[in-house]
PDB file of C-alpha atoms in Angstrom:
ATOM      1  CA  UNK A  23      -7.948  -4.576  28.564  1.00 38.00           C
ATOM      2  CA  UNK A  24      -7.633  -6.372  25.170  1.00 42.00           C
ATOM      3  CA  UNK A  25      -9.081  -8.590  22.843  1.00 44.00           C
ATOM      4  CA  UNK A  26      -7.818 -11.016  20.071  1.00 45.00           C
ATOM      5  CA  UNK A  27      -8.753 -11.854  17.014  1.00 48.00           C
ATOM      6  CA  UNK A  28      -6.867 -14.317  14.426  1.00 49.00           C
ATOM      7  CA  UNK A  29      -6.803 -14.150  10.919  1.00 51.00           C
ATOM      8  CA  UNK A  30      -5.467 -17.354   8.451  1.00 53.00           C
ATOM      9  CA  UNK A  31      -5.360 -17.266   4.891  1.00 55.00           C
ATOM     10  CA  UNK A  32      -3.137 -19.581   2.976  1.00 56.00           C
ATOM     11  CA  UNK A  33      -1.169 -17.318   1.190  1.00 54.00           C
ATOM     12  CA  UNK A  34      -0.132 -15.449   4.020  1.00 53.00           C
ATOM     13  CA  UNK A  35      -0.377 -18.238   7.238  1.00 52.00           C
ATOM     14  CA  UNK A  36      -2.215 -16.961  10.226  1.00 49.00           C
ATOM     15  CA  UNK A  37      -2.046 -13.390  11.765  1.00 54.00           C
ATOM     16  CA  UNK A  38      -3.093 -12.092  15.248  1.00 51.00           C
ATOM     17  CA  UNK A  39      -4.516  -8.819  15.785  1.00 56.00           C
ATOM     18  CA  UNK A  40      -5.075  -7.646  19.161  1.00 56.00           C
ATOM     19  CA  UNK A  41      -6.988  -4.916  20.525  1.00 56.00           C
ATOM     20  CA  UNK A  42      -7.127  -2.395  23.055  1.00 56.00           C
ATOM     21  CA  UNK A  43      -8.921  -0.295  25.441  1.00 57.00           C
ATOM     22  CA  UNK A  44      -6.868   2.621  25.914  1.00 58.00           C
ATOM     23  CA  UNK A  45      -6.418   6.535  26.067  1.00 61.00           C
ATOM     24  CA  UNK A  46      -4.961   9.322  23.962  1.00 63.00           C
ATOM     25  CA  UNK A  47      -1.441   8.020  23.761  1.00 64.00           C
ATOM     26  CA  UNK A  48      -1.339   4.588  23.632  1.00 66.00           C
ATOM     27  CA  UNK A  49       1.359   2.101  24.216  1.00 66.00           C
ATOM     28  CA  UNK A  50       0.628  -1.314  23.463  1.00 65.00           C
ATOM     29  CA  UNK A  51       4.240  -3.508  23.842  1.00 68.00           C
ATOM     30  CA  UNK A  52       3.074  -6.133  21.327  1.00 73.00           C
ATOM     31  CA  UNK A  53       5.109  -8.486  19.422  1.00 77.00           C
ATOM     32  CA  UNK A  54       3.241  -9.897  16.385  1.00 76.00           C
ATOM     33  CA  UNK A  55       5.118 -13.029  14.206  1.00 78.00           C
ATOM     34  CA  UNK A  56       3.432 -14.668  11.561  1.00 77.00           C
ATOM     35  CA  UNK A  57       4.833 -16.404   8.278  1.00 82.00           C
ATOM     36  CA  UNK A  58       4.264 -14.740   4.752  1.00 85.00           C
ATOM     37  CA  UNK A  59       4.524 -17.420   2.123  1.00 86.00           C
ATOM     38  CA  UNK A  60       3.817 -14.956  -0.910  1.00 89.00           C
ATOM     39  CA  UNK A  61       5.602 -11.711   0.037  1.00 89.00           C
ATOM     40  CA  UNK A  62       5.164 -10.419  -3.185  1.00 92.00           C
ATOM     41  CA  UNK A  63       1.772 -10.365  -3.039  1.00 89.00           C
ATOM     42  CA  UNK A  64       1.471  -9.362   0.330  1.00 87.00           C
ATOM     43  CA  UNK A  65       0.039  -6.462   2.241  1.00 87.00           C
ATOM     44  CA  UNK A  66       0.509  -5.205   5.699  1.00 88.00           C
ATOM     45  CA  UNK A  67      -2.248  -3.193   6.958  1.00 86.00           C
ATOM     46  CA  UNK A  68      -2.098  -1.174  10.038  1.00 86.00           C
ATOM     47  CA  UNK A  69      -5.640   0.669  11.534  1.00 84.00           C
ATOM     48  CA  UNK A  70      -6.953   2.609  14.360  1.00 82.00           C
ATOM     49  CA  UNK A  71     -10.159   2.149  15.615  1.00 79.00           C
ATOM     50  CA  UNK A  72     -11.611   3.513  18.353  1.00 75.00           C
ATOM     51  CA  UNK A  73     -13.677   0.630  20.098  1.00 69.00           C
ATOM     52  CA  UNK A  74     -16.636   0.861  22.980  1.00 68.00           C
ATOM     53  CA  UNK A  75     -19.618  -0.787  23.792  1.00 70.00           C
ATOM     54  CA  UNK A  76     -22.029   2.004  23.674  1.00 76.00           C
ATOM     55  CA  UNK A  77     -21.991   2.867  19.598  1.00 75.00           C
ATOM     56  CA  UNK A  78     -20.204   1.224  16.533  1.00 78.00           C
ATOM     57  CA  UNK A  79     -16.488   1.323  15.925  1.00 76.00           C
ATOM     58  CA  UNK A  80     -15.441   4.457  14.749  1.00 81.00           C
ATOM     59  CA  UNK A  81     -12.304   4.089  12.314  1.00 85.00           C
ATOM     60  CA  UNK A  82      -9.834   6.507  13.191  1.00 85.00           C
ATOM     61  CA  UNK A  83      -6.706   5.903  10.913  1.00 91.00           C
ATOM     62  CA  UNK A  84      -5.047   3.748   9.025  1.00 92.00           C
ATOM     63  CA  UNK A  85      -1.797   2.861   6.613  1.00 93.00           C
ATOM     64  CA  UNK A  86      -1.513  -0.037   4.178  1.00 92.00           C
ATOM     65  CA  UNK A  87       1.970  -0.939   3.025  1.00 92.00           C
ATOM     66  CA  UNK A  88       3.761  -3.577   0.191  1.00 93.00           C
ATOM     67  CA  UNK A  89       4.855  -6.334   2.671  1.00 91.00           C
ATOM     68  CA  UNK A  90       8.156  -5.672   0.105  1.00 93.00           C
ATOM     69  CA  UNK A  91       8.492  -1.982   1.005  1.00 93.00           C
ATOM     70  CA  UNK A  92       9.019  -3.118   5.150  1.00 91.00           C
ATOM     71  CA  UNK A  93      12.550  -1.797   5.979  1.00 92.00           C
ATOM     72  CA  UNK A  94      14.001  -3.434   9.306  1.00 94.00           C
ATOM     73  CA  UNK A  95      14.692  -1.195  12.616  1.00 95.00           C
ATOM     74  CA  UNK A  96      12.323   1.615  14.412  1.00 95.00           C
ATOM     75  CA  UNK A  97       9.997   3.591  12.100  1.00 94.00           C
ATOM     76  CA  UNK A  98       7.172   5.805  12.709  1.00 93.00           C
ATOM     77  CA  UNK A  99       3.872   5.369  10.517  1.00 93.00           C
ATOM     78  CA  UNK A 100       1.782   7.723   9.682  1.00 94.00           C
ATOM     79  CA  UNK A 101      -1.808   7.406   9.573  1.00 94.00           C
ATOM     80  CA  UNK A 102      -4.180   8.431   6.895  1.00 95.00           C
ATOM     81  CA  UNK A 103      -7.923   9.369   6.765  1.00 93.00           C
ATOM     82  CA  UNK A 104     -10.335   7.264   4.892  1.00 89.00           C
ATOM     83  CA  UNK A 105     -10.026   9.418   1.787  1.00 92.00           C
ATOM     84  CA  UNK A 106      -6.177   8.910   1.698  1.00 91.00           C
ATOM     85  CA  UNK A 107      -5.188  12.264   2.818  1.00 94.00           C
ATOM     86  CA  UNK A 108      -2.901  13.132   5.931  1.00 91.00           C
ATOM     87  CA  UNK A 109      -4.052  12.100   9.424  1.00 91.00           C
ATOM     88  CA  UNK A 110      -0.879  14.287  10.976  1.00 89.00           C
ATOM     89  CA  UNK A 111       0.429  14.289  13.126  1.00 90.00           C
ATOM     90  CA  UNK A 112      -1.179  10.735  14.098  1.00 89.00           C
ATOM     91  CA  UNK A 113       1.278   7.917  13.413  1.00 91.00           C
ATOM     92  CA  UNK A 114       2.587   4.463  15.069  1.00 89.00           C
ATOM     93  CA  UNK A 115       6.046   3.939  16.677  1.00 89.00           C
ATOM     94  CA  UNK A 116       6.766   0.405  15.405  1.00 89.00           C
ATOM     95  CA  UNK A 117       9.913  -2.038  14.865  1.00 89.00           C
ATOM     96  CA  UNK A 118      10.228  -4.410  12.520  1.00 90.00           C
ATOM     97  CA  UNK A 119      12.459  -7.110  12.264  1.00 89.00           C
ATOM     98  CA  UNK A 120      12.593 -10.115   9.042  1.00 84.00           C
ATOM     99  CA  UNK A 121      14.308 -12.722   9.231  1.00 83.00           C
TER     100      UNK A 121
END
């Protein structure tokens, strides 16, 4: 089960971020394009919530990036706390490809 929700700003263009109902090891086979007309001043912000229906979301990671520092090919990120310190060994499989 999922959910969307989409995001447009004019700096950046519009941005879809999905949502899922899932376990402990999640695998979500999602391919998300959007357009980033200021890279410089962009930010790419990836978080882990855990979502139900019975209490309020409970953030569970999280790792915010320099659109700029986004090397191309298969990288794994890791996911911080809400302090900023080490979530490990939590972290995302993603790939990214610019063009």
């Amino acid at each position: 089960m999922c959910w969307k929700e989409e995001v447009k700003h004019p700096a950046v263009g519009s941005c879809l971020t999905l949502f899922f109902v899932s376990g402990f090891n999640p695998r979500w086979d999602c391919t998300f394009n959007f357009t980033v007309h200021v890279p410089d001043l962009a930010l790419v912000r990836f978080v882990v919530e855990d979502h139900d229906y019975t209490s309020s979301n409970d953030f569970l990671g999280q790792f915010t990036l320099p659109f700029t520092s986004l090397r191309t090919g298969y990288r794994h990120v890791r996911l911080l706390k809400s302090d900023g310190s080490s979530l490990s060994p939590a972290s995302l499989f993603i790939h990214v490809k610019v063009t």
